[in-house]
Structure formats: C-alpha cells, structure tokens
PDB file of C-alpha atoms in Angstrom:
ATOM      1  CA  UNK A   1       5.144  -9.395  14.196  1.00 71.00           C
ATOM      2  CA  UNK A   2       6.616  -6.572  12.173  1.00 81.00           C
ATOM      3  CA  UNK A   3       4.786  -3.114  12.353  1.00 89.00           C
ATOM      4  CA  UNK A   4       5.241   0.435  11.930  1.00 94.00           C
ATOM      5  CA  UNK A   5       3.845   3.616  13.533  1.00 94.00           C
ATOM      6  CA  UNK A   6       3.204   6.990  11.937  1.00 95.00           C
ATOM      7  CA  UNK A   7       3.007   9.265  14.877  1.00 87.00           C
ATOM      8  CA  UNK A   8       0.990  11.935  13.092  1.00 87.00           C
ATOM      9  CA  UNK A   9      -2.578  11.102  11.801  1.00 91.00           C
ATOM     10  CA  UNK A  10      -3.430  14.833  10.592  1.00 95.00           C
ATOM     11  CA  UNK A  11      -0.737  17.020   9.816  1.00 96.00           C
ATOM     12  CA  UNK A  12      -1.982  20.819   8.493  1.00 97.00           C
ATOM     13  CA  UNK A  13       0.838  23.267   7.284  1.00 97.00           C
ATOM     14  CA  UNK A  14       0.683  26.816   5.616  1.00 96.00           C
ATOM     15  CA  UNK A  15       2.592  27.106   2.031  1.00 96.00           C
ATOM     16  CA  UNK A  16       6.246  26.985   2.567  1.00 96.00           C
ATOM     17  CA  UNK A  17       6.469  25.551   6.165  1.00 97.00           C
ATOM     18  CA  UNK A  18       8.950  22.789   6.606  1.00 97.00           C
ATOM     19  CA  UNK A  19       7.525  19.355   7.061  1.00 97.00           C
ATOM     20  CA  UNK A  20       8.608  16.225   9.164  1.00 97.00           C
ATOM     21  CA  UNK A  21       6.703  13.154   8.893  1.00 97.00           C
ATOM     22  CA  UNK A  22       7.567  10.490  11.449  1.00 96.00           C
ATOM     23  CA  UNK A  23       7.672   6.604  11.096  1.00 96.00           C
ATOM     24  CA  UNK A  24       9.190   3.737  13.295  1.00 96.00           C
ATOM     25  CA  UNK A  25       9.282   0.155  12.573  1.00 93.00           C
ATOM     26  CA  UNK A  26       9.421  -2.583  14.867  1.00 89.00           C
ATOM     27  CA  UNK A  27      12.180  -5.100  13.054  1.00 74.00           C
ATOM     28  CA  UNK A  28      15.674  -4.851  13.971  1.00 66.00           C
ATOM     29  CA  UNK A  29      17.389  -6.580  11.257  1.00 74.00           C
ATOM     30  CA  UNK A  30      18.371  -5.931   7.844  1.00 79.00           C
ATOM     31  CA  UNK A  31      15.642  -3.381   6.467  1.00 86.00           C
ATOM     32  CA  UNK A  32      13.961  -2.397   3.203  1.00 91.00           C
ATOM     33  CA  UNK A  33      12.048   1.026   4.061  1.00 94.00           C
ATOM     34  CA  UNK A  34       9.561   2.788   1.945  1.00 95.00           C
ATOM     35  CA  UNK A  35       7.306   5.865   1.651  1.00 96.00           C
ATOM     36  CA  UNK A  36       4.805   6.093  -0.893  1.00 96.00           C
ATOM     37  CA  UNK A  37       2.065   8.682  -1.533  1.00 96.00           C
ATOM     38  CA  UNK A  38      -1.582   9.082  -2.139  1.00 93.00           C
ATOM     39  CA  UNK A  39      -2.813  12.150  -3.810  1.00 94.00           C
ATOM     40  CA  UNK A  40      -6.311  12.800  -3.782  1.00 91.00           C
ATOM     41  CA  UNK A  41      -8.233  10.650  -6.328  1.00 86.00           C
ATOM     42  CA  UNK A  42      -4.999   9.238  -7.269  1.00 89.00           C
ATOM     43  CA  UNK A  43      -3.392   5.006  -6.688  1.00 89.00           C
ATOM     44  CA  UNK A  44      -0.139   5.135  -4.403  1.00 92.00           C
ATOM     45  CA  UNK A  45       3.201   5.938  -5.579  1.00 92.00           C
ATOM     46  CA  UNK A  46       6.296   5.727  -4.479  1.00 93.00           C
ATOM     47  CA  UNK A  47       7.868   8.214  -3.340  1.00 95.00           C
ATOM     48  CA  UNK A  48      11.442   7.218  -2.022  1.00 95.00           C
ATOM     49  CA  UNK A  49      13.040   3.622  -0.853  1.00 93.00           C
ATOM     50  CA  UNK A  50      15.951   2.718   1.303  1.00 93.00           C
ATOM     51  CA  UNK A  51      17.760  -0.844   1.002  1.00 90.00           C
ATOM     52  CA  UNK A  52      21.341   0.302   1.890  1.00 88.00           C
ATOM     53  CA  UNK A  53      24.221   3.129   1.807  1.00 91.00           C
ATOM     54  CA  UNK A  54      23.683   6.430   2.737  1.00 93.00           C
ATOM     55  CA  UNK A  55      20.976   6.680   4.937  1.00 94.00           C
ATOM     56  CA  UNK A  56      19.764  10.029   3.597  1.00 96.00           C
ATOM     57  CA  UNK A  57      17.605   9.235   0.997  1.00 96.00           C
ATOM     58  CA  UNK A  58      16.486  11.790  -1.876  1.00 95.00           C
ATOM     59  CA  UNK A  59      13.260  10.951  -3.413  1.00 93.00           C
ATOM     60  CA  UNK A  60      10.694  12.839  -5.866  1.00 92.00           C
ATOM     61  CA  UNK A  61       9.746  16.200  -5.978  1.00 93.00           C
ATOM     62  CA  UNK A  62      11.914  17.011  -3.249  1.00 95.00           C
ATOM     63  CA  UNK A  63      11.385  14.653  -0.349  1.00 97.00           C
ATOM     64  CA  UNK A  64      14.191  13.374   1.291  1.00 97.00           C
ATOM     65  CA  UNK A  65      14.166  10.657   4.341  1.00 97.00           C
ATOM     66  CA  UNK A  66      16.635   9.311   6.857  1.00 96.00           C
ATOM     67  CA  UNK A  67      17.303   6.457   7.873  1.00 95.00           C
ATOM     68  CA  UNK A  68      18.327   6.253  11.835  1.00 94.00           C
ATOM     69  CA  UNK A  69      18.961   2.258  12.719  1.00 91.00           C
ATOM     70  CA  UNK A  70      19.130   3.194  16.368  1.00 91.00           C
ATOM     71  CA  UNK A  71      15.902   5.151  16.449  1.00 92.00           C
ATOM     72  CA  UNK A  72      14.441   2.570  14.006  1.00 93.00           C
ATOM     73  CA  UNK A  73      13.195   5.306  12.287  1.00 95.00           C
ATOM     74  CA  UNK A  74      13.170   6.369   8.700  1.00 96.00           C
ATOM     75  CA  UNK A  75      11.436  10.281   9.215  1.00 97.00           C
ATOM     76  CA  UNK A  76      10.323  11.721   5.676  1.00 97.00           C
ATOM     77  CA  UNK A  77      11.294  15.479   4.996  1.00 97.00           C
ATOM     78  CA  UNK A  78      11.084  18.509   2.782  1.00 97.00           C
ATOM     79  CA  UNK A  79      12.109  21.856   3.638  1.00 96.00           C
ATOM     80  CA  UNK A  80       9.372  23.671   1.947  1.00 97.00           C
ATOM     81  CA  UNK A  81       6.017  22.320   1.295  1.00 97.00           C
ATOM     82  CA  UNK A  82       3.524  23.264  -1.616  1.00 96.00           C
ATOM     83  CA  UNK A  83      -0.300  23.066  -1.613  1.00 96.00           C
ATOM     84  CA  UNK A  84      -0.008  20.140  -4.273  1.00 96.00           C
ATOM     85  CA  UNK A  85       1.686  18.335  -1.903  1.00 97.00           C
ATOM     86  CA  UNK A  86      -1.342  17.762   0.227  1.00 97.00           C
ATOM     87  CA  UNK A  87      -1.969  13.889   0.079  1.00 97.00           C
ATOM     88  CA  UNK A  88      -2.075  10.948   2.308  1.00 95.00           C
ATOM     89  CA  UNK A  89       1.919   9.626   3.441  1.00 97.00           C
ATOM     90  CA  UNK A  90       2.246   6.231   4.120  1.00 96.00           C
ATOM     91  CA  UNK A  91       5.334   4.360   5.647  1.00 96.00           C
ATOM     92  CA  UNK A  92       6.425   0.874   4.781  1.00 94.00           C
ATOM     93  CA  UNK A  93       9.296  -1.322   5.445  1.00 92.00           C
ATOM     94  CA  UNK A  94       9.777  -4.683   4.070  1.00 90.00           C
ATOM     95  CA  UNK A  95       8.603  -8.175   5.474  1.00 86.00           C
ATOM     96  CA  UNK A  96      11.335 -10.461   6.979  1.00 83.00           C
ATOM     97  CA  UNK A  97      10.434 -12.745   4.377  1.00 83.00           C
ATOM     98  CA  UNK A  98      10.170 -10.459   1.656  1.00 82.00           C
ATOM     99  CA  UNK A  99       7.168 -11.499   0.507  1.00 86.00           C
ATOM    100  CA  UNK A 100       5.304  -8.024   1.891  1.00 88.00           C
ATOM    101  CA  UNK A 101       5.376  -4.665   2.428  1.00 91.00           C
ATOM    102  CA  UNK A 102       3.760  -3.587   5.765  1.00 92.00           C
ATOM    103  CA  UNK A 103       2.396  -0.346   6.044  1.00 94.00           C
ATOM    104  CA  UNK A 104       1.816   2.130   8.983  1.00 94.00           C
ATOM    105  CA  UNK A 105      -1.600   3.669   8.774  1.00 93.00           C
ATOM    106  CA  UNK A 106      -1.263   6.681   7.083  1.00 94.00           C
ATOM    107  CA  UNK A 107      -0.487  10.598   7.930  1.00 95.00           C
ATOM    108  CA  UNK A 108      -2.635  13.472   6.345  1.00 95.00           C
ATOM    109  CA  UNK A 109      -0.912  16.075   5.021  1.00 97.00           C
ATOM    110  CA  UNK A 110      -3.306  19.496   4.278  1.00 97.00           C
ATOM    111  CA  UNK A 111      -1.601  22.390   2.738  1.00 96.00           C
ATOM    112  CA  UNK A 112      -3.487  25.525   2.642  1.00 93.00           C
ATOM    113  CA  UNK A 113      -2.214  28.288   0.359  1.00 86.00           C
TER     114      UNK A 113
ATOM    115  CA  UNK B   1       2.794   3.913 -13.855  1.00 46.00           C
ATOM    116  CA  UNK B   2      -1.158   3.605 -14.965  1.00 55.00           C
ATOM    117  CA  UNK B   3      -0.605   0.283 -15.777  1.00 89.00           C
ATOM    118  CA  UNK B   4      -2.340  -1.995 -12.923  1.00 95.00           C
ATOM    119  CA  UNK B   5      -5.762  -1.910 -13.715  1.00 96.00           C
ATOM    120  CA  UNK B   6      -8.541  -2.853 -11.107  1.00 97.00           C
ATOM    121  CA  UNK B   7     -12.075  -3.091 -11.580  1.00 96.00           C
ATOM    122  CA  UNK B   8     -14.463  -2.815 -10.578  1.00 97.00           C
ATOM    123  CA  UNK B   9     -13.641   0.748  -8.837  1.00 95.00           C
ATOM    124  CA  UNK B  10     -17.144   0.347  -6.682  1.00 97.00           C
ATOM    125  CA  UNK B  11     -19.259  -2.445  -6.028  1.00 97.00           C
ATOM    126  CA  UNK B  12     -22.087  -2.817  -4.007  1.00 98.00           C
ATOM    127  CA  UNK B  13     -23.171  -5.462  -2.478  1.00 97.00           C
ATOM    128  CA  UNK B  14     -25.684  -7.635   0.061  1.00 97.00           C
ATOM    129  CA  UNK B  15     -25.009  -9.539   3.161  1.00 97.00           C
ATOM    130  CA  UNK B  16     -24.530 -13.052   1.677  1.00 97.00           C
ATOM    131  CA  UNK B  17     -23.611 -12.156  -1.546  1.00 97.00           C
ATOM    132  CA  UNK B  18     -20.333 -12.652  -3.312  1.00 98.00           C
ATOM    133  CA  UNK B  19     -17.810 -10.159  -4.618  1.00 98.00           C
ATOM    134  CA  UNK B  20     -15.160 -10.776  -7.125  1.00 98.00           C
ATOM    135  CA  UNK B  21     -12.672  -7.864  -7.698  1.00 98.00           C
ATOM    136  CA  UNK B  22     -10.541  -8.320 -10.433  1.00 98.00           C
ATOM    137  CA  UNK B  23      -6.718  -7.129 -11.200  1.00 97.00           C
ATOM    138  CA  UNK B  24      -4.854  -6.896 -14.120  1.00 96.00           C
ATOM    139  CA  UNK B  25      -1.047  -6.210 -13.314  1.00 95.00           C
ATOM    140  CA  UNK B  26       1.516  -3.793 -15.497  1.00 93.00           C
ATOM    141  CA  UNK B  27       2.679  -5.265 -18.567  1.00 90.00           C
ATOM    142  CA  UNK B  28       5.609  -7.447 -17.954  1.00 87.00           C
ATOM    143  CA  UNK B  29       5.014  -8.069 -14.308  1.00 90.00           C
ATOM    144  CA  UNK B  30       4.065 -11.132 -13.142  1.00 89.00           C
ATOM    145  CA  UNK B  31       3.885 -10.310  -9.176  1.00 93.00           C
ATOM    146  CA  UNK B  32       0.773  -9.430  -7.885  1.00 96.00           C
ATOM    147  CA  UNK B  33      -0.431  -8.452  -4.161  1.00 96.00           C
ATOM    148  CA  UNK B  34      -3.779  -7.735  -2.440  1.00 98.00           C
ATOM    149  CA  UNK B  35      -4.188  -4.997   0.092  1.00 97.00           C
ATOM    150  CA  UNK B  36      -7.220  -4.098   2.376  1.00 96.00           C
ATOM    151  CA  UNK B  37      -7.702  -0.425   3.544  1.00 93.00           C
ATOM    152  CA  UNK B  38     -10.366  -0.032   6.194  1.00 87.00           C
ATOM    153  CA  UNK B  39     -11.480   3.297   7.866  1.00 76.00           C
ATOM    154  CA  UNK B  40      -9.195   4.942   9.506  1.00 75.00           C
ATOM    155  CA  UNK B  41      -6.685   1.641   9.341  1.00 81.00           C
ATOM    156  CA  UNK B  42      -4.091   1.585   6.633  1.00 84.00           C
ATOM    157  CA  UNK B  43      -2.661  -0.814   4.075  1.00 92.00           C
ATOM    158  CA  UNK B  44      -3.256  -4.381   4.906  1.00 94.00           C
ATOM    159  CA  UNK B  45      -1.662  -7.372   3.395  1.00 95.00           C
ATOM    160  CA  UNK B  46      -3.949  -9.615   2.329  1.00 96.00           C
ATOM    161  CA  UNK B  47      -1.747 -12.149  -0.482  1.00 97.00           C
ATOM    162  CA  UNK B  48       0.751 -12.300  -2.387  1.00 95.00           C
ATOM    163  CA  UNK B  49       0.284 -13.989  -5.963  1.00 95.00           C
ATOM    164  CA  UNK B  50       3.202 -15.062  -8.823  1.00 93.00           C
ATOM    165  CA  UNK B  51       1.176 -17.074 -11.876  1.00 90.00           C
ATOM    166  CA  UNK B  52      -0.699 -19.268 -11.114  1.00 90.00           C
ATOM    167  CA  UNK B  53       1.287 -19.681  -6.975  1.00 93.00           C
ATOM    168  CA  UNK B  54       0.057 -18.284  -3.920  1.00 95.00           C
ATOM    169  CA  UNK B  55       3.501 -17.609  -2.322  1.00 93.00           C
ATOM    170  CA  UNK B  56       2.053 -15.986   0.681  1.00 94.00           C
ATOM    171  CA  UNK B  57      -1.431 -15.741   2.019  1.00 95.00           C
ATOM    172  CA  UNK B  58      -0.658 -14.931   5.471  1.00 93.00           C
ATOM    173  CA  UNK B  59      -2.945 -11.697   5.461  1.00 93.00           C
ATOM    174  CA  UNK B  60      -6.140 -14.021   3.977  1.00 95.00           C
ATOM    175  CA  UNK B  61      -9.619 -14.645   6.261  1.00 94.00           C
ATOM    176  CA  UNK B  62      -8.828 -18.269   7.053  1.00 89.00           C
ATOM    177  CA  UNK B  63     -12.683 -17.869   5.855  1.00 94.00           C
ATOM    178  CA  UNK B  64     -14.830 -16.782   2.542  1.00 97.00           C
ATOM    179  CA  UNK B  65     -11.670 -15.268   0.883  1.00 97.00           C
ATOM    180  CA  UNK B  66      -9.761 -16.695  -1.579  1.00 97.00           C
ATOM    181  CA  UNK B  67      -7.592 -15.279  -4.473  1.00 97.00           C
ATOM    182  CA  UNK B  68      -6.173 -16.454  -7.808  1.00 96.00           C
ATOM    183  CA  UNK B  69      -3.693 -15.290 -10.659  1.00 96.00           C
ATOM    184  CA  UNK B  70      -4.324 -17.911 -13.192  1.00 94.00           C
ATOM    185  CA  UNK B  71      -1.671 -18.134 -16.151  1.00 91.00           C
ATOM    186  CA  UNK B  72      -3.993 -16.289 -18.447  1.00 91.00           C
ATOM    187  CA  UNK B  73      -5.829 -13.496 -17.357  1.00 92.00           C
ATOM    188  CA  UNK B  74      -6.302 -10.509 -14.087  1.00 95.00           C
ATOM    189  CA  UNK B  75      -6.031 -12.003 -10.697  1.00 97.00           C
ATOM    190  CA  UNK B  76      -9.157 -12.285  -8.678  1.00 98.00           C
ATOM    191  CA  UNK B  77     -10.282 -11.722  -5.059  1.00 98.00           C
ATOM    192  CA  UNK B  78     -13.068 -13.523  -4.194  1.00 98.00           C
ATOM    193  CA  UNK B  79     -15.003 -12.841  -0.938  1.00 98.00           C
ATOM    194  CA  UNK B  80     -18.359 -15.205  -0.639  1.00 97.00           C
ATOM    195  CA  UNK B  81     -21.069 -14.408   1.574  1.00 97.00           C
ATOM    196  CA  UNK B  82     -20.090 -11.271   2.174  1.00 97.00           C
ATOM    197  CA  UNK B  83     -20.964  -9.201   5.684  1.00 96.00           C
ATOM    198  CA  UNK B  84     -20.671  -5.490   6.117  1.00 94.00           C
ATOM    199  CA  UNK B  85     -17.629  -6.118   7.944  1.00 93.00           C
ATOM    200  CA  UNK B  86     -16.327  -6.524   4.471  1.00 96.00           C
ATOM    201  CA  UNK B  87     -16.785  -3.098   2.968  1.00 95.00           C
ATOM    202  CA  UNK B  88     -13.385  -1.305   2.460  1.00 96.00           C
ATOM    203  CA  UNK B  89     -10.906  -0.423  -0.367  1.00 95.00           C
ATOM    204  CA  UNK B  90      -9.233  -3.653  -1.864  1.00 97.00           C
ATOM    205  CA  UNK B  91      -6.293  -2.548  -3.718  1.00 96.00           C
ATOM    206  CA  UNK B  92      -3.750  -4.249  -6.206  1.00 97.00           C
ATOM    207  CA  UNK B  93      -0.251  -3.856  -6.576  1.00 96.00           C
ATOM    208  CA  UNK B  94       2.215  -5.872  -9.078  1.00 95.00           C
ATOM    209  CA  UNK B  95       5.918  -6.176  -9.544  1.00 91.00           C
ATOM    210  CA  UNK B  96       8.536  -7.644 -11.300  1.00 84.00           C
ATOM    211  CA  UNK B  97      11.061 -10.596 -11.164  1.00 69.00           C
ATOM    212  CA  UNK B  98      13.098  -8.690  -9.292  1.00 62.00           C
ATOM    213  CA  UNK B  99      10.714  -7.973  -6.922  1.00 64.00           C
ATOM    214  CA  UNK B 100      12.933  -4.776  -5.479  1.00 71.00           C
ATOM    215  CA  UNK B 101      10.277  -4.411  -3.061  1.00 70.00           C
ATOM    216  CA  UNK B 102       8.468  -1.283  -5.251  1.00 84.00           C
ATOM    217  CA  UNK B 103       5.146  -1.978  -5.547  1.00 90.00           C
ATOM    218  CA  UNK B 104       2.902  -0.656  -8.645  1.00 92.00           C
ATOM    219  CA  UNK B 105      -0.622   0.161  -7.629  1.00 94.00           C
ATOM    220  CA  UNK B 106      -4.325   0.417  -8.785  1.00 95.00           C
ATOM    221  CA  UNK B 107      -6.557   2.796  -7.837  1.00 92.00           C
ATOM    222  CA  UNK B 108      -8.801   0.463  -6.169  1.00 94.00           C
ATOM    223  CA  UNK B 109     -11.944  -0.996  -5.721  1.00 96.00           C
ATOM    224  CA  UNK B 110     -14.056  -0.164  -3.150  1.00 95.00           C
ATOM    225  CA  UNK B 111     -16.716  -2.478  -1.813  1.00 97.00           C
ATOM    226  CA  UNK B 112     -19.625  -1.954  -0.328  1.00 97.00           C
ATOM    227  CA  UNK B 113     -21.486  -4.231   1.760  1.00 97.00           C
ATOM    228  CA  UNK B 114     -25.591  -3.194   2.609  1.00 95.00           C
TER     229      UNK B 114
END
C-alpha cells in the first residue's frame, strides 16, 4: 500500500532560520505530490502541488518544494521562516487510483520570535 | 476557501450511541471525501463520495460506518453504536469535476466518545 513518512514530528526554529521539512512516499510510478497546512484553529490548505515539469515547486507565502524521483522525496522549504508560520505541515501524494490523497502524519512547526 | 462547511464542530457522545456528522461541500463541487485524524496519527481516508455514488470506500470500518451524499443536501457520516475508540477529528474535503487532486477542507468535527 501507498504511504508516506514525515521524518520530523516536532520541528522548533527561532525567527529567520531556514526550514527543511522532509517527506518520502512509498509509490514509484507516476506521482501527484502535495503539502498542505494547518494553522492553529484553522481547516487545511494547500500549500503547493506537484503533477509534472519542473520539479521545484513554488507555492504560497514563500514555500518552495522539490521533487527528487530517485529519493522519492518531495522536501518542503523556505529560506526564512516567520512566527506566523508556526502550524502543522502535512505531506500527501496521490492514490494510484486517484480516488485519494494519502497523508503522512504531520510535522510541527513552532516559531518563537 | 471557507466554503466546506461541517457541523457539528464537537459532539459528544456515549458508548452505543450514534453520531451523524454532516458536510456541506463548496458551491459548485460535487466531490466530497471523509478523513479521520486520531492522536498523534494523521489524515486518514475514510470515503470518497460524488452525488449520490460511493466511488471509493476503501478507508470505511467494514462495521457501524457508513456515509452518504444524497442528490440534495450535506453528505453524512454515520457511525452507530459508537465506542471510545471512535473519538477523533472527522474532517471533510470537496472538489471539483476535475478533481486536480486539491482538496477543499472543513474545519472539522470532533467527536467525542464517553
């Protein structure tokens, strides 16, 4: 069955750090990936998708992701991070029968000011 | 994207009771998919629901759940006789046609079984 790991559970950064969020996914054919993000008190929204092309994707408020096929991984980035970024990051890549997203479980982001 | 609306955002219930969580998608979408969140777990599928079709119910309980998306009015998640296994966030996302893959989501309901 399909699946997807986010390595970090609880990841706590100072104002302006630099932030790498890792995700790997199990399914080796044609993928759909996904991040999508949780602020506190908030529903989930995406925040960036990859279906093809250029593997570096740029997403909202300055989130970018890339997409390595050989590491089946599709890492989320941003070079600086801001306290209102702190929210809950999940990872999802689409169902081979695209009926479903699957979803890893989740990373934590805290950013103190 | 405030437009899938879930309610109710808590409910509490007993052991044996039933729960019905209800989901009204975005306007124009006609998609709609359940998700479980347990503690410390993330997103689970649960089904996936076009008017009045399940199209995929892989994620289901083979027992006490159920789920419907009649041609008029929200989609519902049923859960009879509920246990305490059953409390967690049930959440509802919709789509379009197109179905790119980008799901709109509520904020929720969160049961709670005592």
């Amino acid at each position: 069955a399909q699946s997807v790991s986010q390595h970090n559970h609880h990841v706590i950064l100072s104002e302006a750090a630099s932030l790498e969020l890792g995700c790997n996914y199990s399914y080796g054919g044609t993928v759909n990936l996904f991040w999508y993000v949780q602020y506190p008190g908030q529903h989930l929204q995406l925040l960036l998708k990859y279906f093809s092309g250029d593997p570096l994707v740029k997403g909202i408020k300055g989130f970018e992701a890339e997409f390595i096929k050989s590491k089946f991984s599709f890492n989320l980035r941003k070079p600086s991070v801001q306290w209102s970024d702190t929210a809950e990051y999940f990872c999802a890549v689409k169902n081979q029968a695209g009926t479903a997203l699957i979803f890893g479980k989740g990373t934590t982001l805290s950013v103190s000011s | 994207n405030a437009g899938v609306m879930q309610n109710p955002r808590h409910l509490v219930r007993r052991r044996g009771q039933e729960a019905r969580l209800r989901c009204s998608p975005m306007k124009g979408h006609s998609h709609v998919y359940w998700y479980r969140q347990l503690p410390e777990e993330g997103l689970k599928f649960m089904v996936y629901l076009q008017k009045e079709n399940i199209i995929d119910e892989s994620g289901m309980p083979k027992e006490r759940f159920s789920a419907e998306f009649p041609k008029e009015g929200p989609s519902i998640l049923r859960i009879q006789q509920v246990v305490r296994g059953d409390s967690a966030a049930y959440f509802c996302a919709s789509t379009s046609e197109l179905n790119t893959g980008e799901l709109f989501f509520g904020e929720g309901s969160r049961l709670t079984v005592l």
